[in-house]
Short mmCIF file of C-alpha atoms and ligand atoms in Angstrom, two decimals:
data_model
loop_
_atom_site.label_atom_id
_atom_site.label_comp_id
_atom_site.label_asym_id
_atom_site.label_seq_id
_atom_site.Cartn_x
_atom_site.Cartn_y
_atom_site.Cartn_z
CA MET A 19 30.16 15.44 32.50
CA THR A 20 30.26 12.67 29.95
CA ALA A 21 33.54 10.75 29.81
CA PRO A 22 35.53 11.33 26.60
CA GLY A 23 34.79 8.66 24.00
CA THR A 24 31.28 7.96 25.34
CA PRO A 25 28.95 7.49 22.37
CA LEU A 26 25.95 9.77 22.13
CA LEU A 27 23.74 6.69 21.79
CA GLU A 28 24.67 3.15 22.63
CA ILE A 29 22.50 0.07 22.30
CA ARG A 30 23.71 -2.98 24.21
CA ASP A 31 22.42 -6.49 23.60
CA LEU A 32 18.92 -5.32 22.71
CA HIS A 33 16.18 -7.93 22.47
CA VAL A 34 12.64 -7.10 21.33
CA SER A 35 9.75 -9.56 21.14
CA TYR A 36 6.12 -9.38 20.12
CA GLY A 37 4.64 -12.26 22.08
CA HIS A 38 6.30 -15.32 20.59
CA VAL A 39 7.88 -13.38 17.71
CA HIS A 40 11.46 -12.60 18.68
CA ALA A 41 12.17 -9.65 16.36
CA VAL A 42 15.53 -8.36 17.65
CA HIS A 43 18.13 -10.83 18.93
CA GLY A 44 20.80 -9.00 20.88
CA ILE A 45 21.76 -5.95 18.83
CA SER A 46 24.64 -3.77 19.97
CA LEU A 47 25.58 -0.56 18.18
CA ARG A 48 26.90 2.92 18.84
CA VAL A 49 26.26 6.35 17.36
CA ASP A 50 28.87 9.00 18.06
CA ALA A 51 27.94 12.68 18.32
CA GLY A 52 27.73 14.43 14.96
CA LYS A 53 27.65 11.20 12.97
CA VAL A 54 25.08 9.67 10.66
CA VAL A 55 24.76 5.92 11.24
CA THR A 56 22.57 3.78 9.05
CA LEU A 57 20.85 0.49 9.69
CA ILE A 58 20.08 -1.37 6.48
CA GLY A 59 18.54 -4.76 5.87
CA PRO A 60 15.59 -6.54 4.31
CA ASN A 61 11.93 -6.26 5.29
CA GLY A 62 11.25 -7.75 8.68
CA ALA A 63 14.91 -7.65 9.80
CA GLY A 64 14.04 -5.73 12.96
CA LYS A 65 15.05 -2.19 12.00
CA THR A 66 11.78 -0.49 12.96
CA SER A 67 11.59 -2.53 16.17
CA THR A 68 15.08 -1.32 17.13
CA LEU A 69 14.16 2.34 16.58
CA ALA A 70 10.87 1.88 18.43
CA ALA A 71 12.68 0.45 21.45
CA VAL A 72 15.14 3.37 21.49
CA ALA A 73 12.29 5.90 21.17
CA GLY A 74 10.34 4.35 24.05
CA LEU A 75 7.49 3.03 21.91
CA LEU A 76 8.31 -0.58 22.78
CA GLN A 77 9.68 -2.09 25.98
CA PRO A 78 12.76 -4.13 25.16
CA GLN A 79 12.76 -7.62 26.56
CA ARG A 80 16.41 -7.34 27.46
CA GLY A 81 19.36 -5.03 26.91
CA GLN A 82 20.16 -1.38 27.45
CA VAL A 83 19.83 1.95 25.70
CA LEU A 84 22.29 4.58 26.87
CA LEU A 85 22.16 8.28 25.99
CA GLU A 86 25.54 9.90 26.67
CA GLY A 87 26.22 7.04 29.06
CA ARG A 88 22.95 7.41 31.00
CA ASP A 89 20.55 4.49 31.04
CA VAL A 90 17.34 5.52 29.26
CA THR A 91 16.06 1.97 28.64
CA GLY A 92 12.29 1.74 28.66
CA LEU A 93 11.57 5.45 29.18
CA PRO A 94 8.07 6.25 27.90
CA ALA A 95 8.09 7.95 24.51
CA HIS A 96 7.26 11.48 25.78
CA ARG A 97 10.11 11.28 28.30
CA ALA A 98 12.47 10.07 25.58
CA VAL A 99 11.54 13.15 23.51
CA GLU A 100 12.21 15.39 26.50
CA GLN A 101 15.66 13.80 26.70
CA GLY A 102 16.25 14.60 23.02
CA ILE A 103 15.53 11.20 21.45
CA VAL A 104 13.31 12.20 18.53
CA LEU A 105 11.79 9.70 16.10
CA VAL A 106 10.40 10.45 12.66
CA PRO A 107 8.40 7.25 12.19
CA GLU A 108 7.69 5.48 8.95
CA GLY A 109 4.60 7.08 7.45
CA ARG A 110 5.44 10.47 9.06
CA SER A 111 4.02 11.91 12.23
CA ILE A 112 1.98 14.96 11.44
CA LEU A 113 -1.27 16.15 12.96
CA ALA A 114 -3.34 16.15 9.77
CA ARG A 115 -6.27 18.30 10.93
CA MET A 116 -4.15 20.97 12.57
CA SER A 117 -2.55 23.74 10.58
CA ILE A 118 1.08 23.54 9.59
CA GLU A 119 1.82 26.38 12.00
CA GLU A 120 0.07 24.54 14.88
CA ASN A 121 2.06 21.40 14.08
CA LEU A 122 5.28 23.38 14.39
CA VAL A 123 4.27 25.25 17.56
CA LEU A 124 3.43 21.98 19.35
CA ALA A 125 6.76 20.50 18.31
CA ALA A 126 8.69 23.57 19.51
CA GLU A 127 7.04 23.18 22.93
CA ALA A 128 7.84 19.48 23.31
CA ARG A 129 11.37 19.78 24.64
CA LYS A 130 12.04 20.38 28.34
CA PRO A 131 12.84 22.99 29.49
CA ARG A 132 10.40 24.72 27.15
CA PRO A 133 12.23 27.45 25.23
CA PRO A 134 11.02 31.08 25.68
CA ALA A 135 8.35 32.21 23.18
CA ALA A 136 10.69 34.47 21.19
CA GLU A 137 13.17 31.62 20.80
CA GLN A 138 10.41 29.26 19.67
CA ARG A 139 9.29 31.82 17.07
CA ARG A 140 12.83 32.25 15.77
CA ARG A 141 13.25 28.50 15.46
CA ILE A 142 9.92 28.01 13.68
CA ASP A 143 10.81 30.78 11.22
CA ALA A 144 14.14 29.04 10.59
CA GLN A 145 12.20 25.93 9.54
CA TYR A 146 10.02 28.04 7.22
CA ALA A 147 13.24 29.35 5.68
CA ARG A 148 14.49 25.78 5.23
CA PHE A 149 11.15 24.58 3.80
CA PRO A 150 9.53 27.59 2.06
CA VAL A 151 6.49 25.55 1.00
CA LEU A 152 5.55 25.15 4.67
CA GLY A 153 5.76 28.90 5.23
CA GLU A 154 3.58 29.64 2.22
CA ARG A 155 0.88 27.28 3.50
CA ARG A 156 1.25 27.77 7.22
CA LYS A 157 -2.48 28.32 7.85
CA LEU A 158 -3.62 25.25 5.91
CA PRO A 159 -4.33 21.84 7.46
CA ALA A 160 -1.24 19.66 7.42
CA GLY A 161 -3.30 16.90 5.80
CA SER A 162 -3.63 19.05 2.66
CA LEU A 163 0.10 18.72 1.92
CA SER A 164 1.42 16.16 -0.58
CA GLY A 165 3.32 13.10 0.69
CA GLY A 166 6.70 14.73 0.12
CA GLU A 167 5.60 17.96 1.79
CA GLN A 168 4.27 16.00 4.77
CA GLN A 169 7.68 14.37 5.08
CA MET A 170 9.24 17.88 5.11
CA LEU A 171 6.79 18.88 7.86
CA ALA A 172 7.69 15.75 9.84
CA PHE A 173 11.39 16.68 9.55
CA ALA A 174 10.70 20.30 10.57
CA ARG A 175 8.73 19.09 13.61
CA ALA A 176 11.51 16.74 14.60
CA LEU A 177 14.18 19.44 14.24
CA LEU A 178 12.11 21.82 16.39
CA MET A 179 12.25 19.27 19.22
CA SER A 180 16.02 20.01 19.45
CA PRO A 181 17.01 16.39 18.99
CA ARG A 182 20.20 15.14 20.56
CA ILE A 183 19.66 12.21 18.27
CA LEU A 184 17.27 12.00 15.36
CA LEU A 185 15.90 8.55 14.53
CA LEU A 186 14.67 8.41 10.93
CA ASP A 187 12.60 5.38 9.93
CA GLU A 188 12.54 4.93 6.14
CA PRO A 189 12.20 8.65 5.37
CA SER A 190 12.27 8.05 1.60
CA MET A 191 9.49 5.44 1.67
CA GLY A 192 6.78 6.00 -0.91
CA LEU A 193 8.28 9.18 -2.36
CA ALA A 194 8.92 9.96 -6.03
CA PRO A 195 12.61 9.79 -7.08
CA LEU A 196 13.19 13.57 -6.98
CA LEU A 197 11.78 13.76 -3.48
CA VAL A 198 13.85 10.77 -2.39
CA ARG A 199 16.93 12.75 -3.44
CA ARG A 200 15.62 15.78 -1.53
CA VAL A 201 15.23 13.69 1.64
CA PHE A 202 18.80 12.39 1.43
CA ASP A 203 20.10 15.90 0.65
CA LEU A 204 18.34 17.00 3.80
CA VAL A 205 20.06 14.30 5.84
CA GLU A 206 23.40 15.54 4.48
CA GLU A 207 22.41 19.14 5.27
CA ILE A 208 21.58 18.43 8.92
CA HIS A 209 24.70 16.26 9.21
CA ARG A 210 26.79 19.27 8.12
CA GLU A 211 24.97 21.34 10.73
CA GLY A 212 26.17 18.86 13.38
CA ALA A 213 23.10 16.66 13.88
CA THR A 214 23.45 13.07 15.05
CA VAL A 215 21.25 10.65 13.12
CA LEU A 216 20.34 6.97 13.22
CA LEU A 217 18.84 6.27 9.80
CA VAL A 218 16.86 3.17 8.88
CA GLU A 219 16.51 2.71 5.13
CA GLN A 220 15.58 0.26 2.42
CA ASN A 221 17.42 2.44 -0.08
CA ALA A 222 20.82 1.06 0.88
CA ARG A 223 22.71 2.82 -1.89
CA LEU A 224 21.72 6.32 -0.82
CA ALA A 225 21.85 5.45 2.89
CA LEU A 226 25.47 4.31 2.51
CA GLN A 227 26.30 7.49 0.59
CA VAL A 228 25.07 9.87 3.28
CA SER A 229 26.22 7.96 6.38
CA ASP A 230 29.52 7.58 8.20
CA THR A 231 28.96 4.10 9.60
CA ALA A 232 26.58 1.30 8.70
CA TYR A 233 25.17 -1.84 10.26
CA VAL A 234 23.50 -4.58 8.24
CA LEU A 235 20.66 -6.26 10.07
CA GLU A 236 19.26 -9.63 9.03
CA ARG A 237 16.68 -11.65 10.97
CA GLY A 238 17.16 -9.54 14.07
CA ARG A 239 20.96 -9.77 14.17
CA ILE A 240 23.79 -7.54 13.01
CA VAL A 241 25.66 -9.46 10.34
CA LEU A 242 28.05 -6.75 9.08
CA GLU A 243 29.22 -3.39 10.33
CA GLY A 244 31.82 -0.81 9.41
CA PRO A 245 32.48 2.51 7.69
CA SER A 246 29.75 3.07 5.09
CA SER A 247 32.26 3.50 2.26
CA GLU A 248 33.77 0.09 3.08
CA LEU A 249 30.39 -1.61 3.28
CA ALA A 250 29.37 -0.05 -0.04
CA ALA A 251 32.42 -1.76 -1.59
CA ASP A 252 31.81 -5.11 0.14
CA PRO A 253 30.76 -7.76 -2.40
CA ARG A 254 28.25 -9.26 0.07
CA VAL A 255 26.54 -5.88 0.48
CA GLN A 256 26.68 -5.24 -3.26
CA ALA A 257 25.12 -8.60 -4.05
CA ALA A 258 22.37 -8.39 -1.45
CA TYR A 259 21.54 -4.70 -1.27
CA LEU A 260 23.06 -2.78 -4.20
CA GLY A 261 21.78 -4.90 -7.07
CA GLY A 262 25.19 -6.52 -7.56
CA GLU A 263 26.70 -3.39 -9.11
CA VAL A 264 30.06 -1.98 -8.15
CA ALA A 265 29.31 1.23 -6.25
P1 ATP B 18 10.26 -3.25 7.50
O1 ATP B 18 11.22 -2.60 6.59
O2 ATP B 18 9.33 -4.18 6.81
O3 ATP B 18 9.55 -2.30 8.43
P2 ATP B 18 12.00 -3.97 9.69
O4 ATP B 18 13.39 -4.38 9.45
O5 ATP B 18 11.75 -2.59 10.16
O6 ATP B 18 11.15 -4.25 8.39
P3 ATP B 18 10.40 -4.81 11.90
O7 ATP B 18 9.21 -4.04 11.43
O8 ATP B 18 11.14 -4.34 13.06
O9 ATP B 18 11.40 -5.03 10.70
O10 ATP B 18 9.91 -6.31 12.14
C1 ATP B 18 10.74 -7.33 12.69
C2 ATP B 18 9.94 -8.60 12.92
O11 ATP B 18 8.95 -8.35 13.92
C3 ATP B 18 9.20 -9.10 11.71
O12 ATP B 18 9.23 -10.51 11.74
C4 ATP B 18 7.79 -8.59 11.91
O13 ATP B 18 6.86 -9.44 11.29
C5 ATP B 18 7.66 -8.65 13.43
N1 ATP B 18 6.74 -7.62 13.93
C6 ATP B 18 6.87 -6.28 13.76
N2 ATP B 18 5.85 -5.62 14.37
C7 ATP B 18 5.07 -6.57 14.93
C8 ATP B 18 3.88 -6.54 15.71
N3 ATP B 18 3.27 -5.40 16.02
N4 ATP B 18 3.36 -7.73 16.11
C9 ATP B 18 3.96 -8.90 15.80
N5 ATP B 18 5.09 -9.01 15.08
C10 ATP B 18 5.64 -7.86 14.65
#
């Protein structure tokens, strides 16, 4: 049993380096169950490196990652997925030559214990209901989808892995404005359904709108944190990330 008040995900004093490049300098943050937490900041601030360390794609140099209080620091990526830490990386994560259906079947099988076949089918059909365009094209190669549709497929795959926590790295990157809105609507939709999300975004305005709590990362350090509505009203955030306008 997890003690009351234990965050779903906690990062303690995380340091990440690439050789001599020290990208993350002692980040600590928490994500409570059912919350959307966003990490905003300029290019190169260390946002992707933080997500990669949580997802097991990078070994942190120092620090801890705790999932419901259990130390999962440095687990390889496939073990992290089995534990329910699911990353949608920047640039999506689809298997371009496989059909849309095959992409979804593989995702549904990724979680341990593997759900029974009938349950997997039901869950895949639920994603087709959420994203009708995927259902209509289920036999086509995933690579034939447009950028926005590929992002929908990446989301559907991630949701089929039954995430305890979903790590989203710049999901709106490179999408046309209408699709950007669709991506943020989707984050709100899964939030309402009870998902827990750690969202990295360059689009600070929308990220602050859809999240409960926010951390601002600059040069590998957290420089501001608090409820997203408060940060959206903070003059420092407005000047640096919201184009100086009053939100
Ligand atoms: P972006 O929005 O551009 O992805 P970010 O906030 O996600 O920025 P990171 O990608 O985590 O930042 O990068 C943090 C720092 O680590 C930067 O100085 C970057 O140049 C460096 N870095 C990232 N990946 C590597 C790598 N593979 N090898 C060397 N340095 C890297």
